[in-house]
XYZ file of C-alpha atoms in Angstrom:
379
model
C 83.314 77.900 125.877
C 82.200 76.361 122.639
C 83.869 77.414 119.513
C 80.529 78.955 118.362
C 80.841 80.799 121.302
C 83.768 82.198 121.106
C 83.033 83.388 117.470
C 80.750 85.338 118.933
C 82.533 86.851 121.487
C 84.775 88.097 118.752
C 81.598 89.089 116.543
C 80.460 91.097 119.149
C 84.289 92.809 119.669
C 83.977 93.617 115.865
C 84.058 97.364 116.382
C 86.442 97.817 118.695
C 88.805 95.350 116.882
C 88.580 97.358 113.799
C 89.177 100.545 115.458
C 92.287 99.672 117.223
C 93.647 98.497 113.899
C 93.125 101.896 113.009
C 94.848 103.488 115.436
C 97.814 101.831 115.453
C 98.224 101.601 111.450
C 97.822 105.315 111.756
C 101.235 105.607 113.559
C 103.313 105.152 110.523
C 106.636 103.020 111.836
C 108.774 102.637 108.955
C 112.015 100.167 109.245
C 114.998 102.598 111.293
C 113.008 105.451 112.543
C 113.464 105.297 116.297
C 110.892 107.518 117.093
C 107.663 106.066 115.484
C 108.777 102.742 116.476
C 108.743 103.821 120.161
C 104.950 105.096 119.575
C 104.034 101.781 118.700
C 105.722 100.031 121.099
C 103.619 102.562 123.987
C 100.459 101.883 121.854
C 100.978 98.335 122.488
C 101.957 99.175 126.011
C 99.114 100.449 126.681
C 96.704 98.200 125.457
C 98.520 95.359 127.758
C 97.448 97.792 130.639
C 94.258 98.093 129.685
C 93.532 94.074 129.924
C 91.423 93.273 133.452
C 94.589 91.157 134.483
C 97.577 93.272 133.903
C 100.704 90.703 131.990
C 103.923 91.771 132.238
C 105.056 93.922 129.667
C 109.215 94.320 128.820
C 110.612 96.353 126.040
C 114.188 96.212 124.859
C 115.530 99.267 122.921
C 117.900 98.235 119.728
C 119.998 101.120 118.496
C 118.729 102.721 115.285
C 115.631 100.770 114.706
C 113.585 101.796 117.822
C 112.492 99.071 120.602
C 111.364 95.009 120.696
C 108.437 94.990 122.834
C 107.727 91.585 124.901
C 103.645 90.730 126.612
C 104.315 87.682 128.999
C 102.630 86.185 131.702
C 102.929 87.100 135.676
C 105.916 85.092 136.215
C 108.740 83.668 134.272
C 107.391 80.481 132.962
C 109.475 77.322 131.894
C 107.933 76.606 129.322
C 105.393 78.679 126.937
C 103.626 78.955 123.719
C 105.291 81.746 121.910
C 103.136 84.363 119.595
C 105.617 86.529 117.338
C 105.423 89.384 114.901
C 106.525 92.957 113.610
C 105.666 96.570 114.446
C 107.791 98.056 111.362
C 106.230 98.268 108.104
C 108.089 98.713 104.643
C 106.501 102.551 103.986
C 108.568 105.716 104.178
C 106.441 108.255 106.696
C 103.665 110.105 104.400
C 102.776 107.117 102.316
C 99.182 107.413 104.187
C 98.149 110.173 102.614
C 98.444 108.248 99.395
C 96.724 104.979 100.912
C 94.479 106.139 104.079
C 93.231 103.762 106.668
C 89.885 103.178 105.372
C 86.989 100.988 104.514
C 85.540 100.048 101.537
C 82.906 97.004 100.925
C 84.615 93.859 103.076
C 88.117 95.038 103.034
C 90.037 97.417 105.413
C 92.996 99.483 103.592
C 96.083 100.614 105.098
C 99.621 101.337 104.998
C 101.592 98.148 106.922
C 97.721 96.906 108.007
C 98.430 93.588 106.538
C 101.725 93.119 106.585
C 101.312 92.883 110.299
C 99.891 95.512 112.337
C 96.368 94.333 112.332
C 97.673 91.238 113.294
C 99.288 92.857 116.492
C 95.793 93.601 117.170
C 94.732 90.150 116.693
C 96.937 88.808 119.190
C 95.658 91.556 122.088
C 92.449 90.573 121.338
C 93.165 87.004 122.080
C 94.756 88.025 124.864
C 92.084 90.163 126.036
C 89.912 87.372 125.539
C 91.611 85.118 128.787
C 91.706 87.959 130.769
C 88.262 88.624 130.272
C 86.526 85.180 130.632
C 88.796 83.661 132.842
C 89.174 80.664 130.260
C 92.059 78.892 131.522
C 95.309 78.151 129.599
C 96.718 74.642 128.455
C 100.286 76.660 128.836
C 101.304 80.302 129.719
C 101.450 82.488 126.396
C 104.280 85.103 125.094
C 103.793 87.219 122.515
C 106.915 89.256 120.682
C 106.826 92.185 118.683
C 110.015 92.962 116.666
C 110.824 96.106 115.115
C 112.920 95.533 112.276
C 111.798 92.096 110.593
C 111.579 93.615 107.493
C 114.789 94.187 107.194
C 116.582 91.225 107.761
C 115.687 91.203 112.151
C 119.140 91.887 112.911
C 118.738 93.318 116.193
C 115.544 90.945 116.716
C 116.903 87.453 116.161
C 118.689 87.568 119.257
C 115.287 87.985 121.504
C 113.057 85.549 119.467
C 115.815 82.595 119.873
C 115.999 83.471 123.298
C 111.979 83.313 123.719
C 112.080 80.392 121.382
C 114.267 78.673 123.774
C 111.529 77.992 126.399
C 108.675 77.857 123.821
C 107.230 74.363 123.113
C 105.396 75.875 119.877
C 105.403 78.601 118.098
C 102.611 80.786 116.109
C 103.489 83.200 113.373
C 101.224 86.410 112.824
C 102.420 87.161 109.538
C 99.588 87.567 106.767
C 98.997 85.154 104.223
C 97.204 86.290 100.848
C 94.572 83.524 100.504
C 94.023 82.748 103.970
C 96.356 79.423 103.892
C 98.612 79.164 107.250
C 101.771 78.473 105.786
C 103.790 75.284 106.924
C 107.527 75.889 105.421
C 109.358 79.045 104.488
C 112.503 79.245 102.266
C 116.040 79.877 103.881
C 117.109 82.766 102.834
C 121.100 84.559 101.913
C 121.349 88.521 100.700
C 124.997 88.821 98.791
C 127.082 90.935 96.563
C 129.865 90.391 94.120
C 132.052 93.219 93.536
C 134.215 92.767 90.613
C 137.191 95.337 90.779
C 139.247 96.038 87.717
C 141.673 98.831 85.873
C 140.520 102.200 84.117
C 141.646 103.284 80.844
C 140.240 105.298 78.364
C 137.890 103.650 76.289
C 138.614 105.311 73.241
C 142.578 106.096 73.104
C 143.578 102.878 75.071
C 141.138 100.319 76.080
C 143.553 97.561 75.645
C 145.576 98.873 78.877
C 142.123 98.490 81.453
C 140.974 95.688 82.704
C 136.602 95.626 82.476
C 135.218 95.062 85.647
C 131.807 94.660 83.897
C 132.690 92.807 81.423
C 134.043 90.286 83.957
C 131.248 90.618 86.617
C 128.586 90.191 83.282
C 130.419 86.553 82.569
C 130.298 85.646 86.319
C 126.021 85.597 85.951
C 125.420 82.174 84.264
C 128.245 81.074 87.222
C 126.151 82.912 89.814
C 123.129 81.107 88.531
C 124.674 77.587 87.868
C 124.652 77.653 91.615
C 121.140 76.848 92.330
C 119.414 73.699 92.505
C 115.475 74.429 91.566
C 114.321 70.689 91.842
C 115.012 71.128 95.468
C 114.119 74.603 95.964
C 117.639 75.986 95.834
C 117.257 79.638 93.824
C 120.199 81.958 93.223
C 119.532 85.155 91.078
C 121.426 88.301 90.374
C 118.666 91.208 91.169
C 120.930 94.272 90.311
C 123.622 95.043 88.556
C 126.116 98.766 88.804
C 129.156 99.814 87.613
C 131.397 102.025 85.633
C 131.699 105.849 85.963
C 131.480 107.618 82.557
C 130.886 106.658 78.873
C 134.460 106.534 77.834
C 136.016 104.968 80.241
C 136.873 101.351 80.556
C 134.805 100.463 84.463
C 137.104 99.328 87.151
C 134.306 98.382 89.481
C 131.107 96.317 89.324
C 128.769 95.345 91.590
C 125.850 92.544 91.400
C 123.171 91.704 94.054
C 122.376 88.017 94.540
C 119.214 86.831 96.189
C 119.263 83.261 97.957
C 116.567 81.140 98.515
C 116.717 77.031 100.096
C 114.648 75.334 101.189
C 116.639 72.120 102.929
C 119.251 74.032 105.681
C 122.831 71.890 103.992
C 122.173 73.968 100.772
C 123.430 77.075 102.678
C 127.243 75.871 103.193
C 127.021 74.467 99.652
C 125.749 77.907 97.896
C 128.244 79.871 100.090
C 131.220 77.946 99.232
C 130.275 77.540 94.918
C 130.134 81.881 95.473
C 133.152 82.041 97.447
C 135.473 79.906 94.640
C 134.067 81.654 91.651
C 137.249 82.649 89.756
C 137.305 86.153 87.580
C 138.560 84.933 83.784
C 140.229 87.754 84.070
C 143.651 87.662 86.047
C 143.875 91.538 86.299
C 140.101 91.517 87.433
C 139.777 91.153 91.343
C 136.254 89.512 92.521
C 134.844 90.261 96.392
C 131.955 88.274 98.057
C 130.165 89.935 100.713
C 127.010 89.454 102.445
C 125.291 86.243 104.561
C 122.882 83.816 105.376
C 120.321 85.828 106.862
C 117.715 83.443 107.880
C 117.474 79.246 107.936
C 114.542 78.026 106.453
C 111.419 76.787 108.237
C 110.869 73.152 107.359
C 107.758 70.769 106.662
C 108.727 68.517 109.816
C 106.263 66.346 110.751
C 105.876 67.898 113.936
C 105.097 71.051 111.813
C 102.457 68.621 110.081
C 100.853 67.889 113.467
C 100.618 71.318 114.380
C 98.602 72.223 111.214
C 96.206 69.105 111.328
C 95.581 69.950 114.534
C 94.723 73.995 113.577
C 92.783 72.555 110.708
C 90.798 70.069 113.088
C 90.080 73.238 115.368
C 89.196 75.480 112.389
C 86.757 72.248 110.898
C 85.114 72.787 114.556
C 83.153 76.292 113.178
C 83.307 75.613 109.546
C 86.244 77.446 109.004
C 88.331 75.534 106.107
C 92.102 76.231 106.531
C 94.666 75.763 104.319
C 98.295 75.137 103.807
C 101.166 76.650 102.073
C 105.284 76.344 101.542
C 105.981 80.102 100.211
C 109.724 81.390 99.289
C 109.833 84.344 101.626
C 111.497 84.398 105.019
C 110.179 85.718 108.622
C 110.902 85.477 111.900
C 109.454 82.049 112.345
C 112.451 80.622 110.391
C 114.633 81.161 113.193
C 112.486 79.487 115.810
C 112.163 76.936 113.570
C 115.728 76.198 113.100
C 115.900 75.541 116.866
C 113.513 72.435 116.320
C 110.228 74.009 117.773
C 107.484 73.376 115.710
C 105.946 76.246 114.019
C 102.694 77.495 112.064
C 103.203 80.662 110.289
C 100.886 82.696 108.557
C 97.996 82.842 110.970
C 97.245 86.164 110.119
C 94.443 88.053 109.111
C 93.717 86.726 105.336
C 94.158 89.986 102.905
C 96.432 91.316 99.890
C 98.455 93.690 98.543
C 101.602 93.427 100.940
C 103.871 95.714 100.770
C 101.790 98.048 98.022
C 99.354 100.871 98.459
C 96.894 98.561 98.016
C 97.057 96.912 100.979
C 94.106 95.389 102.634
C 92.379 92.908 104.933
C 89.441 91.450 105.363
C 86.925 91.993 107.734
C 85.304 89.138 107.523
C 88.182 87.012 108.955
C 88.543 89.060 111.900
C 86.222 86.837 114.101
C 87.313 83.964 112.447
C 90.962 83.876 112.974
C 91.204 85.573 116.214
C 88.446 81.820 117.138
C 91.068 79.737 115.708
C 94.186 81.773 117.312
C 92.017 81.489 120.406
C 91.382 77.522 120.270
C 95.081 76.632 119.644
C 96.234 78.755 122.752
C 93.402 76.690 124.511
C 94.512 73.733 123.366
C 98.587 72.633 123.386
């Protein structure tokens, strides 16, 4: 089939499409609840069923976030093109009533329906799309679905690397905002500095306690001194706690520090500048907790290839795509980091992640399910 051709298939699907996004962003599945995770993971159950050719479907359950939910082919392959995404969304159960699924003009509105779930539904659809015309594969396809990407994929990581493993590329269904795919991704760290002092009272003997937020509030210009912008190294203090009362001198503090890198040997380096700060303070004890969470996802040039070869197959049906390097982190990173080339952001083009304003376009549907379509076709 033609790439026109295909577009229309998808045109024709247009319906349908849009009401499965609506069913599934109607089963709110916020981060750690167990139970609305599982109904998401049988929606998506069941619409694997529902294909003419049956894939095989696994889901793995992760304790207090809900279950990881796997669509492969028949058989085990050796190698694959690997699809990945998210089922949980960022909004506490109830937030639909103060952003329904709905439609108004071009753009469909929803809690979590950009930030991915109508991207789940892009990815059955291609899917569906095989199944239905018989068009054969270049290379068998996996898709992933993890349940707790937004915060941080602990339990996740584990099952993408492994899937990542056998994967000779990999395609990202996270949104973008303007419709550009997006070709590198900041590393990312999530810290905290404690500072932990001696309490006195403030007014009768402040001499005899030792400030804990006094000494955490000269550690910030250190904190920031850290990062390296002209490479896209960031390092910023987000929040800042401490103390108990008015009139007493605060023996603990506590700052959040948000890390961002975008070349991986900037991770050891950040780490180790936190881990010697030095409280001016000798009675003043400083902690450093937290971690890399995620490596960042690289411009290789085998990343480069990939995308000239999505924009070529976009070009095909006038469909100009873009590129972007963006500071936020997803799941891609990881695969990344194991040298398989990725393209992220090959979601459904939209806004308001994250928000109650939170919307998609419907106009892209067709488009990007073509172009998800023609690079499964073509390895």
């Amino acid at each position: 089939m033609t790439a026109g051709e295909i577009r229309q298939y998808f045109e024709r699907r247009q319906e349908t499409i849009i009401d499965a996004i609506r069913e599934i962003v109607d089963i709110e599945s916020p981060s750690f609840d167990v139970a609305q995770s599982d109904k998401v993971t049988d929606w998506i159950e069941r619409q694997a069923f529902s294909l003419p050719v049956s894939p095989r479907v696994e889901k793995f359950a992760a304790t207090d976030v809900g279950k990881h939910i796997l669509i492969g082919p028949f058989e085990e392959p050796s190698r694959h093109t690997l699809i990945i995404g998210h089922t949980d969304t960022v909004h506490p159960i109830g937030t639909n009533a103060k952003n329904p699924t709905r439609i108004e003009g071009d753009r469909l509105y929803g809690c979590g329906v950009f930030d991915m779930k109508a991207n789940v539904v892009l990815t059955l659809e291609v899917l569906r799309f095989f199944a239905v015309t018989g068009t054969p594969l270049s290379q068998p396809v996996t898709a992933f679905f993890s349940c707790d990407e937004e915060v941080g994929s602990a339990t996740g990581r584990g099952y993408i690397e492994l899937e990542a493993a056998k994967a000779d590329r990999c395609f990202v269904l996270e949104p973008s905002a303007d419709g550009n795919v997006k070709t590198g991704r900041k590393g990312t760290g999530m810290f905290q500095l404690a500072a932990y002092g001696v309490p006195a009272h403030a007014g009768l003997e402040p001499e005899k306690g030792a400030n804990a937020v006094a000494e955490l509030a000269r550690q910030i210009p250190n904190i920031h001194a850290t990062a390296r912008p002209e490479i896209g190294t960031t390092v910023n203090v987000t929040t800042f706690h401490g103390g108990t009362t008015l009139n007493v001198i605060p023996d603990h503090a506590v700052g959040d520090i948000d890390v961002r890198y975008s070349v991986a040997s900037e991770a050891e380096r950040v780490v180790d500048e936190l881990a010697s700060l030095i409280s001016a303070d000798p009675r003043v004890t400083l902690e450093l907790t937290g971690a890399i969470n995620r490596p960042p996802l690289e411009r290789t040039n085998a990343v480069v290839s990939l995308y000239e070869k999505a924009r070529g197959l976009a070009a095909s049906f006038d469909y100009e795509l873009g590129e972007a390097q963006v500071g936020g982190g997803s799941d891609g990173n990881f695969v990344a980091a194991l040298g398989v080339p990725v393209l992220d952001g090959l979601g459904l083009a939209g806004n308001g992640a994250h928000t109650l304003d939170e919307y998609v376009l419907l106009s892209d549907i067709a488009k990007r399910a073509t172009l998800l379509t023609l690079l499964v076709m073509n390895a």
